[in-house]
CSV table of C-alpha atoms and ligand atoms in Angstrom, one decimal:
chain,number,residue,atom,x,y,z
A,1,UNK,CA,113.5,137.9,53.2
A,2,UNK,CA,110.0,138.1,51.6
A,3,UNK,CA,108.4,137.0,54.9
A,4,UNK,CA,110.2,139.9,56.6
A,5,UNK,CA,108.7,142.4,54.2
A,6,UNK,CA,105.3,141.1,55.1
A,7,UNK,CA,105.8,141.5,58.8
A,8,UNK,CA,107.3,145.0,59.1
A,9,UNK,CA,105.6,147.8,57.0
A,10,UNK,CA,107.0,151.2,56.9
A,11,UNK,CA,104.9,154.3,57.8
A,12,UNK,CA,105.0,157.6,55.9
A,13,UNK,CA,107.8,158.7,58.2
A,14,UNK,CA,109.9,155.7,57.4
A,15,UNK,CA,109.4,154.1,60.8
A,16,UNK,CA,108.4,150.5,61.3
A,17,UNK,CA,104.7,149.8,61.6
A,18,UNK,CA,103.7,146.4,63.1
A,19,UNK,CA,100.5,144.5,62.4
A,20,UNK,CA,97.6,145.3,64.7
A,21,UNK,CA,96.3,142.9,67.3
A,22,UNK,CA,93.3,142.2,65.0
A,23,UNK,CA,95.5,141.5,62.0
A,24,UNK,CA,97.6,139.0,64.0
A,25,UNK,CA,94.5,137.3,65.3
A,26,UNK,CA,93.0,136.9,61.8
A,27,UNK,CA,96.3,135.5,60.4
A,28,UNK,CA,96.6,133.2,63.4
A,29,UNK,CA,93.1,131.9,63.0
A,30,UNK,CA,93.8,131.1,59.3
A,31,UNK,CA,96.9,129.1,60.3
A,32,UNK,CA,95.0,127.4,63.0
A,33,UNK,CA,92.2,126.4,60.6
A,34,UNK,CA,94.9,125.1,58.2
A,35,UNK,CA,96.9,123.0,60.6
A,36,UNK,CA,95.0,122.3,63.7
A,37,UNK,CA,91.3,121.8,62.9
A,38,UNK,CA,91.0,118.3,61.6
A,39,UNK,CA,89.5,117.9,58.2
A,40,UNK,CA,87.1,115.1,57.1
A,41,UNK,CA,84.3,113.1,58.5
A,42,UNK,CA,86.4,110.7,60.7
A,43,UNK,CA,88.7,112.9,62.8
A,44,UNK,CA,91.0,112.6,65.8
A,45,UNK,CA,89.7,113.6,69.3
A,46,UNK,CA,91.2,116.7,70.8
A,47,UNK,CA,92.7,114.4,73.5
A,48,UNK,CA,95.1,112.9,70.9
A,49,UNK,CA,98.2,114.7,71.9
A,50,UNK,CA,101.3,112.4,71.8
A,51,UNK,CA,103.0,110.0,69.5
A,52,UNK,CA,101.9,107.2,71.9
A,53,UNK,CA,98.3,108.3,71.2
A,54,UNK,CA,98.9,107.8,67.5
A,55,UNK,CA,100.2,104.3,68.3
A,56,UNK,CA,97.2,103.6,70.4
A,57,UNK,CA,94.8,104.7,67.7
A,58,UNK,CA,96.7,102.5,65.2
A,59,UNK,CA,96.5,99.6,67.7
A,60,UNK,CA,92.7,99.9,68.2
A,61,UNK,CA,91.9,100.4,64.6
A,62,UNK,CA,93.8,97.2,63.8
A,63,UNK,CA,91.1,95.3,65.8
A,64,UNK,CA,88.1,97.4,64.8
A,65,UNK,CA,88.3,98.3,61.1
A,66,UNK,CA,88.6,96.2,58.0
A,67,UNK,CA,90.9,98.8,56.4
A,68,UNK,CA,92.2,102.1,57.6
A,69,UNK,CA,94.7,104.9,56.8
A,70,UNK,CA,95.7,107.4,59.5
A,71,UNK,CA,96.7,110.9,58.4
A,72,UNK,CA,98.4,112.6,61.3
A,73,UNK,CA,98.8,115.9,59.5
A,74,UNK,CA,95.2,116.5,58.9
A,75,UNK,CA,94.2,114.6,62.0
A,76,UNK,CA,91.8,112.3,60.3
A,77,UNK,CA,91.3,108.6,59.3
A,78,UNK,CA,90.0,106.9,56.3
A,79,UNK,CA,88.4,103.6,57.2
A,80,UNK,CA,85.8,101.0,56.4
A,81,UNK,CA,84.2,98.2,58.4
A,82,UNK,CA,81.1,98.0,60.7
A,83,UNK,CA,80.7,101.8,61.2
A,84,UNK,CA,78.0,101.5,63.9
A,85,UNK,CA,80.3,99.2,65.9
A,86,UNK,CA,83.4,101.4,65.4
A,87,UNK,CA,81.4,104.4,66.5
A,88,UNK,CA,80.4,102.8,69.8
A,89,UNK,CA,83.9,101.4,70.5
A,90,UNK,CA,86.7,103.6,69.3
A,91,UNK,CA,88.6,105.6,72.0
A,92,UNK,CA,90.6,108.1,69.9
A,93,UNK,CA,88.2,109.5,67.4
A,94,UNK,CA,85.8,112.5,67.8
A,95,UNK,CA,83.6,111.5,64.8
A,96,UNK,CA,83.2,108.5,62.5
A,97,UNK,CA,81.7,109.2,59.1
A,98,UNK,CA,80.4,112.5,60.4
A,99,UNK,CA,78.8,111.3,63.6
A,100,UNK,CA,80.0,111.7,67.1
A,101,UNK,CA,81.5,108.6,68.8
A,102,UNK,CA,80.2,107.2,72.1
A,103,UNK,CA,83.6,108.1,73.6
A,104,UNK,CA,83.1,111.7,72.6
A,105,UNK,CA,79.6,111.7,74.0
A,106,UNK,CA,81.1,110.4,77.4
A,107,UNK,CA,83.7,113.2,77.4
A,108,UNK,CA,81.2,115.9,76.4
A,109,UNK,CA,78.9,114.9,79.2
A,110,UNK,CA,81.4,114.3,81.9
A,111,UNK,CA,83.9,117.0,80.8
A,112,UNK,CA,87.0,114.7,81.3
A,113,UNK,CA,88.6,111.9,79.4
A,114,UNK,CA,89.2,109.9,82.6
A,115,UNK,CA,86.1,110.5,84.6
A,116,UNK,CA,83.2,109.0,82.8
A,117,UNK,CA,80.9,106.4,84.2
A,118,UNK,CA,82.2,105.7,87.8
A,119,UNK,CA,85.9,105.8,86.9
A,120,UNK,CA,86.2,108.9,89.2
A,121,UNK,CA,84.5,107.3,92.2
A,122,UNK,CA,87.7,107.5,94.4
A,123,UNK,CA,91.3,108.6,93.9
A,124,UNK,CA,92.8,105.1,94.1
A,125,UNK,CA,96.6,105.1,93.7
A,126,UNK,CA,98.1,103.9,90.4
A,127,UNK,CA,94.7,103.9,88.6
A,128,UNK,CA,94.6,103.1,84.9
A,129,UNK,CA,93.5,105.5,82.2
A,130,UNK,CA,90.2,104.0,81.1
A,131,UNK,CA,91.0,105.0,77.5
A,132,UNK,CA,94.0,102.6,77.5
A,133,UNK,CA,91.8,99.7,78.7
A,134,UNK,CA,89.2,100.5,76.0
A,135,UNK,CA,92.0,100.7,73.3
A,136,UNK,CA,93.4,97.3,74.4
A,137,UNK,CA,89.9,95.7,74.4
A,138,UNK,CA,89.5,97.0,70.8
A,139,UNK,CA,92.9,96.0,69.7
A,140,UNK,CA,92.3,92.4,71.0
A,141,UNK,CA,89.1,92.3,69.0
A,142,UNK,CA,87.1,91.3,72.1
A,143,UNK,CA,83.3,91.0,71.7
A,144,UNK,CA,80.3,90.0,73.7
A,145,UNK,CA,80.8,86.4,74.8
A,146,UNK,CA,84.6,86.9,75.4
A,147,UNK,CA,86.0,87.1,78.9
A,148,UNK,CA,88.8,89.3,80.3
A,149,UNK,CA,91.0,88.9,83.5
A,150,UNK,CA,92.7,91.6,85.5
A,151,UNK,CA,94.5,89.9,88.4
A,152,UNK,CA,95.8,93.2,89.8
A,153,UNK,CA,92.4,94.9,89.3
A,154,UNK,CA,92.9,97.6,92.0
A,155,UNK,CA,89.9,99.9,92.0
A,156,UNK,CA,88.5,98.1,89.0
A,157,UNK,CA,89.2,100.2,85.9
A,158,UNK,CA,89.5,97.2,83.7
A,159,UNK,CA,86.3,95.5,85.0
A,160,UNK,CA,84.3,98.8,84.9
A,161,UNK,CA,85.4,99.6,81.4
A,162,UNK,CA,84.7,96.1,80.2
A,163,UNK,CA,81.3,96.2,81.8
A,164,UNK,CA,80.5,99.5,80.0
A,165,UNK,CA,81.5,97.9,76.8
A,166,UNK,CA,79.2,94.9,77.4
A,167,UNK,CA,82.1,92.4,77.9
A,168,UNK,CA,82.3,89.9,80.8
A,169,UNK,CA,85.4,90.2,83.0
A,170,UNK,CA,86.9,88.9,86.3
A,171,UNK,CA,88.9,91.2,88.6
A,172,UNK,CA,91.1,90.0,91.5
A,173,UNK,CA,93.0,92.2,94.0
A,174,UNK,CA,94.7,91.7,97.3
A,175,UNK,CA,93.4,94.9,99.0
A,176,UNK,CA,89.9,95.0,100.5
A,177,UNK,CA,89.7,98.7,99.6
A,178,UNK,CA,90.4,98.0,95.9
A,179,UNK,CA,87.9,95.2,96.0
A,180,UNK,CA,85.3,97.5,97.6
A,181,UNK,CA,85.8,100.1,94.9
A,182,UNK,CA,85.8,97.7,92.1
A,183,UNK,CA,82.6,96.1,93.4
A,184,UNK,CA,80.9,99.5,93.7
A,185,UNK,CA,81.8,100.5,90.1
A,186,UNK,CA,80.4,97.2,89.1
A,187,UNK,CA,77.1,97.5,90.9
A,188,UNK,CA,76.3,101.2,90.7
A,189,UNK,CA,75.2,101.1,87.0
A,190,UNK,CA,72.5,98.6,88.1
A,191,UNK,CA,70.9,100.7,90.8
A,192,UNK,CA,67.5,102.2,90.2
A,193,UNK,CA,67.2,106.0,90.3
A,194,UNK,CA,65.2,106.0,93.5
A,195,UNK,CA,68.0,104.2,95.3
A,196,UNK,CA,70.0,107.4,95.3
A,197,UNK,CA,67.2,109.6,96.6
A,198,UNK,CA,68.7,111.1,99.8
A,199,UNK,CA,67.8,114.5,101.1
A,200,UNK,CA,70.4,116.8,102.6
A,201,UNK,CA,68.8,116.0,106.0
A,202,UNK,CA,69.2,112.3,105.3
A,203,UNK,CA,72.8,112.8,104.4
A,204,UNK,CA,73.6,114.8,107.5
A,205,UNK,CA,72.0,112.1,109.7
A,206,UNK,CA,74.0,109.4,107.8
A,207,UNK,CA,77.2,111.3,108.5
A,208,UNK,CA,76.4,111.3,112.2
A,209,UNK,CA,75.7,107.6,112.1
A,210,UNK,CA,79.0,107.0,110.4
A,211,UNK,CA,80.8,109.0,113.0
A,212,UNK,CA,79.2,106.9,115.7
A,213,UNK,CA,80.0,103.7,113.7
A,214,UNK,CA,76.3,103.0,113.5
A,215,UNK,CA,75.9,103.3,109.7
A,216,UNK,CA,74.1,100.3,108.1
A,217,UNK,CA,71.9,99.9,105.1
A,218,UNK,CA,69.9,97.0,103.7
A,219,UNK,CA,71.5,97.5,100.3
A,220,UNK,CA,75.2,96.7,100.5
A,221,UNK,CA,76.0,98.8,97.5
A,222,UNK,CA,74.5,101.9,99.0
A,223,UNK,CA,76.1,101.2,102.4
A,224,UNK,CA,79.5,100.9,100.8
A,225,UNK,CA,79.0,103.9,98.5
A,226,UNK,CA,78.2,106.2,101.4
A,227,UNK,CA,81.3,104.8,103.3
A,228,UNK,CA,83.6,105.4,100.4
A,229,UNK,CA,82.3,109.0,100.0
A,230,UNK,CA,82.9,109.5,103.7
A,231,UNK,CA,86.5,108.1,103.5
A,232,UNK,CA,87.2,110.4,100.6
A,233,UNK,CA,85.8,113.4,102.5
A,234,UNK,CA,87.9,112.7,105.6
A,235,UNK,CA,91.0,112.1,103.5
A,236,UNK,CA,90.5,115.4,101.7
A,237,UNK,CA,90.3,117.2,105.1
A,238,UNK,CA,93.4,115.4,106.4
A,239,UNK,CA,95.5,116.6,103.5
A,240,UNK,CA,94.4,120.2,103.0
A,241,UNK,CA,92.7,123.1,104.6
A,242,UNK,CA,91.0,124.1,101.3
A,243,UNK,CA,87.7,122.6,102.3
A,244,UNK,CA,87.5,124.1,105.8
A,245,UNK,CA,84.9,126.7,104.7
A,246,UNK,CA,82.7,124.1,103.2
A,247,UNK,CA,82.9,121.9,106.3
A,248,UNK,CA,82.8,118.1,106.4
A,249,UNK,CA,79.1,118.0,105.9
A,250,UNK,CA,79.2,120.4,102.9
A,251,UNK,CA,82.0,118.3,101.2
A,252,UNK,CA,80.3,115.0,102.0
A,253,UNK,CA,77.0,116.2,100.4
A,254,UNK,CA,78.9,117.7,97.4
A,255,UNK,CA,80.7,114.4,96.8
A,256,UNK,CA,77.4,112.4,97.1
A,257,UNK,CA,75.7,114.7,94.6
A,258,UNK,CA,78.7,114.3,92.2
A,259,UNK,CA,78.3,110.5,92.2
A,260,UNK,CA,74.5,110.8,91.8
A,261,UNK,CA,75.1,113.0,88.7
A,262,UNK,CA,77.6,110.4,87.4
A,263,UNK,CA,74.8,107.9,87.7
A,264,UNK,CA,72.3,110.1,85.9
A,265,UNK,CA,74.7,110.8,83.1
A,266,UNK,CA,75.5,107.2,82.7
A,267,UNK,CA,71.8,106.2,82.5
A,268,UNK,CA,71.2,109.0,79.9
A,269,UNK,CA,74.0,107.6,77.7
A,270,UNK,CA,73.0,104.0,78.2
A,271,UNK,CA,69.5,104.8,76.9
A,272,UNK,CA,70.6,107.0,74.1
A,273,UNK,CA,73.2,104.6,72.8
A,274,UNK,CA,71.2,101.5,73.7
A,275,UNK,CA,74.1,100.0,75.7
A,276,UNK,CA,74.1,96.7,77.5
A,277,UNK,CA,76.3,96.7,80.6
A,278,UNK,CA,77.6,93.4,81.8
A,279,UNK,CA,78.6,92.7,85.5
A,280,UNK,CA,82.1,91.5,86.3
A,281,UNK,CA,83.0,89.0,89.0
A,282,UNK,CA,85.3,90.6,91.6
A,283,UNK,CA,87.3,88.6,94.1
A,284,UNK,CA,89.6,89.5,96.9
A,285,UNK,CA,92.6,87.2,96.3
A,286,UNK,CA,96.3,86.7,95.7
A,287,UNK,CA,97.6,86.3,92.1
A,288,UNK,CA,100.3,84.1,93.5
A,289,UNK,CA,97.7,81.6,94.6
A,290,UNK,CA,95.7,81.6,91.4
A,291,UNK,CA,96.3,78.0,90.4
A,292,UNK,CA,95.5,76.7,93.9
A,293,UNK,CA,92.5,78.9,94.7
A,294,UNK,CA,90.9,79.2,91.3
A,295,UNK,CA,91.6,75.9,89.5
A,296,UNK,CA,88.6,76.5,87.1
A,297,UNK,CA,90.5,79.6,85.7
A,298,UNK,CA,92.8,77.3,83.7
A,299,UNK,CA,92.8,78.6,80.1
A,300,UNK,CA,89.5,80.4,80.7
A,301,UNK,CA,90.3,83.9,79.5
A,302,UNK,CA,90.4,85.4,76.0
A,303,UNK,CA,92.6,88.3,77.2
A,304,UNK,CA,94.4,89.7,80.3
A,305,UNK,CA,94.7,93.5,80.8
A,306,UNK,CA,96.6,94.3,83.9
A,307,UNK,CA,99.1,96.4,85.8
A,308,UNK,CA,101.2,95.0,88.7
A,309,UNK,CA,102.1,97.3,91.6
A,310,UNK,CA,105.2,99.4,90.7
A,311,UNK,CA,108.2,98.6,92.8
A,312,UNK,CA,107.8,100.6,96.0
A,313,UNK,CA,107.1,103.8,94.2
A,314,UNK,CA,103.5,104.1,95.4
A,315,UNK,CA,102.2,103.6,98.9
A,316,UNK,CA,99.0,101.8,97.7
A,317,UNK,CA,97.8,100.7,101.2
A,318,UNK,CA,98.9,103.8,103.2
A,319,UNK,CA,96.7,106.0,101.1
A,320,UNK,CA,93.6,104.2,102.4
A,321,UNK,CA,94.6,104.4,106.1
A,322,UNK,CA,91.4,106.1,107.1
A,323,UNK,CA,89.3,103.5,105.4
A,324,UNK,CA,91.2,100.6,107.0
A,325,UNK,CA,91.0,102.1,110.4
A,326,UNK,CA,87.3,102.6,110.1
A,327,UNK,CA,86.7,99.0,108.8
A,328,UNK,CA,89.0,97.6,111.5
A,329,UNK,CA,91.3,95.9,108.9
A,330,UNK,CA,95.0,95.3,109.8
A,331,UNK,CA,97.0,97.1,107.1
A,332,UNK,CA,100.2,95.3,108.0
A,333,UNK,CA,98.5,91.9,107.0
A,334,UNK,CA,97.5,93.3,103.6
A,335,UNK,CA,100.9,94.8,103.0
A,336,UNK,CA,102.6,91.5,103.8
A,337,UNK,CA,100.8,89.8,100.9
A,338,UNK,CA,101.7,92.5,98.5
A,339,UNK,CA,103.8,91.5,95.5
A,340,UNK,CA,107.5,91.4,96.7
A,341,UNK,CA,106.7,91.8,100.4
A,342,UNK,CA,107.5,88.2,101.5
A,343,UNK,CA,109.7,88.0,104.5
A,344,UNK,CA,112.3,85.7,103.1
A,345,UNK,CA,115.6,85.6,101.2
A,346,UNK,CA,115.7,85.5,97.4
A,347,UNK,CA,116.4,82.2,95.7
A,348,UNK,CA,119.4,83.5,93.8
A,349,UNK,CA,121.4,86.7,93.3
A,350,UNK,CA,121.2,89.0,90.2
A,351,UNK,CA,124.3,91.2,90.0
A,352,UNK,CA,124.1,93.8,92.7
A,353,UNK,CA,120.3,94.2,92.7
A,354,UNK,CA,119.1,94.6,96.3
A,355,UNK,CA,117.4,91.5,97.7
A,356,UNK,CA,114.1,93.4,98.1
A,357,UNK,CA,114.1,94.1,94.4
A,358,UNK,CA,114.8,90.4,93.6
A,359,UNK,CA,112.0,89.3,95.9
A,360,UNK,CA,109.7,91.6,93.9
A,361,UNK,CA,110.9,90.2,90.6
A,362,UNK,CA,110.5,86.6,91.8
A,363,UNK,CA,106.9,87.3,92.6
A,364,UNK,CA,106.3,89.2,89.4
A,365,UNK,CA,107.7,86.2,87.5
A,366,UNK,CA,105.4,83.8,89.3
A,367,UNK,CA,102.4,86.0,88.7
A,368,UNK,CA,103.2,86.2,84.9
A,369,UNK,CA,103.5,82.3,84.9
A,370,UNK,CA,100.1,82.2,86.5
A,371,UNK,CA,98.6,84.5,83.9
A,372,UNK,CA,100.0,82.3,81.2
A,373,UNK,CA,98.2,79.4,82.8
A,374,UNK,CA,94.9,81.3,82.9
A,375,UNK,CA,95.0,82.5,79.3
A,376,UNK,CA,93.4,80.5,76.4
A,377,UNK,CA,95.8,79.5,73.7
A,378,UNK,CA,95.6,82.3,71.0
A,379,UNK,CA,94.7,84.8,73.8
A,380,UNK,CA,96.5,88.1,74.3
A,381,UNK,CA,97.9,89.9,77.3
A,382,UNK,CA,98.7,93.5,77.9
A,383,UNK,CA,100.8,94.4,81.0
A,384,UNK,CA,101.3,98.0,81.9
A,385,UNK,CA,104.5,98.7,83.9
A,386,UNK,CA,106.8,101.6,84.8
A,387,UNK,CA,110.4,101.8,85.9
A,388,UNK,CA,110.6,103.3,89.3
A,389,UNK,CA,113.8,104.9,90.6
A,390,UNK,CA,115.0,103.8,94.0
A,391,UNK,CA,117.9,105.5,95.7
A,392,UNK,CA,118.9,107.2,92.4
A,393,UNK,CA,118.9,103.8,90.6
A,394,UNK,CA,116.4,102.9,87.9
A,395,UNK,CA,114.7,99.6,88.6
A,396,UNK,CA,114.4,97.9,85.2
A,397,UNK,CA,110.9,96.5,85.6
A,398,UNK,CA,109.8,97.0,82.0
A,399,UNK,CA,112.6,94.9,80.5
A,400,UNK,CA,112.3,92.3,83.2
A,401,UNK,CA,108.6,92.0,82.7
A,402,UNK,CA,109.1,91.4,79.0
A,403,UNK,CA,111.7,88.8,79.8
A,404,UNK,CA,109.4,87.1,82.3
A,405,UNK,CA,106.7,87.0,79.7
A,406,UNK,CA,108.9,85.3,77.2
A,407,UNK,CA,110.2,82.8,79.8
A,408,UNK,CA,106.6,81.9,80.7
A,409,UNK,CA,106.0,81.0,77.1
A,410,UNK,CA,104.4,84.2,75.7
A,411,UNK,CA,105.3,85.5,72.2
A,412,UNK,CA,106.3,89.2,72.5
A,413,UNK,CA,104.3,91.4,70.0
A,414,UNK,CA,104.7,95.1,70.9
A,415,UNK,CA,105.8,97.7,73.4
A,416,UNK,CA,104.3,101.1,73.5
A,417,UNK,CA,105.8,103.8,75.8
A,418,UNK,CA,103.2,106.2,77.1
A,419,UNK,CA,104.7,109.3,78.7
A,420,UNK,CA,102.9,110.6,81.8
A,421,UNK,CA,102.3,114.3,80.9
A,422,UNK,CA,102.8,116.9,83.5
A,423,UNK,CA,104.8,114.5,85.7
A,424,UNK,CA,106.3,116.3,88.7
A,425,UNK,CA,108.7,113.8,90.2
A,426,UNK,CA,111.6,111.7,89.0
A,427,UNK,CA,110.3,108.4,90.2
A,428,UNK,CA,108.2,107.5,87.2
A,429,UNK,CA,108.3,109.3,83.9
A,430,UNK,CA,105.8,107.1,82.0
A,431,UNK,CA,104.6,103.7,81.6
A,432,UNK,CA,105.0,100.9,79.0
A,433,UNK,CA,102.3,98.7,77.6
A,434,UNK,CA,103.8,95.3,76.8
A,435,UNK,CA,101.7,93.2,74.5
A,436,UNK,CA,102.2,89.4,74.1
A,437,UNK,CA,100.3,86.4,72.7
A,438,UNK,CA,99.9,82.9,73.9
A,439,UNK,CA,100.4,80.8,70.8
A,440,UNK,CA,97.8,78.3,69.6
A,441,UNK,CA,99.0,74.7,70.2
B,1,SAM,C1,99.0,99.4,89.7
B,1,SAM,S1,97.7,98.9,90.8
B,1,SAM,C2,96.4,98.5,89.8
B,1,SAM,C3,95.5,99.6,89.6
B,1,SAM,C4,94.3,99.3,88.7
B,1,SAM,N1,94.7,99.1,87.4
B,1,SAM,C5,93.3,100.4,88.8
B,1,SAM,O1,92.9,101.0,87.8
B,1,SAM,O2,92.8,100.7,89.9
B,1,SAM,C6,98.3,97.3,91.4
B,1,SAM,C7,97.4,96.5,92.2
B,1,SAM,O3,98.0,95.3,92.5
B,1,SAM,C8,97.4,94.8,93.8
B,1,SAM,N2,98.3,93.7,94.3
B,1,SAM,C9,99.5,93.8,94.9
B,1,SAM,N3,99.9,92.5,95.2
B,1,SAM,C10,98.9,91.7,94.8
B,1,SAM,C11,98.8,90.3,94.8
B,1,SAM,N4,99.8,89.5,95.4
B,1,SAM,N5,97.7,89.7,94.3
B,1,SAM,C12,96.7,90.5,93.7
B,1,SAM,N6,96.8,91.8,93.7
B,1,SAM,C13,97.9,92.4,94.2
B,1,SAM,C14,97.4,96.1,94.6
B,1,SAM,O4,96.5,96.0,95.6
B,1,SAM,C15,97.1,97.2,93.6
B,1,SAM,O5,95.7,97.4,93.6
């Protein structure tokens, strides 16, 4: 009742008088200050929005700090440990002991939590959030000298993030386009500034050369970079009329300039933070042939961070039709090697699951067995999966993945459900991070 008295005042005529706009704003800003603005010298980043984010912070601090206490109400943390190291590594804090973290510096400079470095080179389907990769690398306590594997490396989020953190990694993917992108992200940070000096006239000539299929460059990284920007430009035109005013040339130049800016920003941060990038090894290959083709990978890796293709919910290859046509690559052949795309009958039945789903699970199971083989005893694995819905039925991939991990010999540790915010379709609502350990013998 008391609150009501505060809100509605009576005028001299006995009629209600409401607070003015200014009064409301002042009250609101006091509330805001009290509840929303974090207090302390080690505070949450503004990008911490969900309960899953809290779990991810907890997970990474477990690997980074000696001791820590998270206060979700005041959005801050008390911690001790190697402060300089934590500042360079942590992915969920804006400041540590009063100083900006490297992650905050990335976001401030690039203006986006997912687009720093070259993570935004190309809109590859089913891409990871780089922050999740960083969190897992921290949680697994990986340092210089360790080595990570992503056998479904796609466009190379794991390998790029590991490289930015100064950790060696290996990425494998079945699609030539994924491999091309992962290699680019891997090589671009090592270019020299003059490599990217192209005038507008140069770029217009290059565009003509590409149209005539005559584009070549002595530097493979530059040749591929220009091609990828071209594919992205053509793809944008095929999907929308939004860019018609700019024209293909305009959009192509704009995209090139964007990548050049990404390079300059990365070099700025590298120097300021004294970072040491480490190149990954990227291979085009099939996880199902890991043992046969990469026998030296047996128990080689300290950690695996990966995400298999989701069952039929995403057309990974189709998205890159323009690129494959240009490169003269037969998409059908790539699709046939995709997890679950064998042309055969499943070994056994599982209730009334359609045989296509069973084939997918058989492959998933084998790929998890192969990952177990490649991981060092004591090593950790994080698999990120989602449950797609096919014909109105949920495909229980999360729970099956956990089961396959345990059957392969892994010890299950944790599952974190990460909702996909702003999701607009029913097929996938979020993804789960399944964390397991390979026990020491
Ligand atoms: C969910 S995506 C991974 C995306 C990646 N995390 C990224 O950030 O770009 C799954 C990937 O698995 C790859 N893939 C499918 N079947 C494969 C196989 N048999 N061996 C290796 N990679 C495969 C696909 O090409 C796709 O890039």
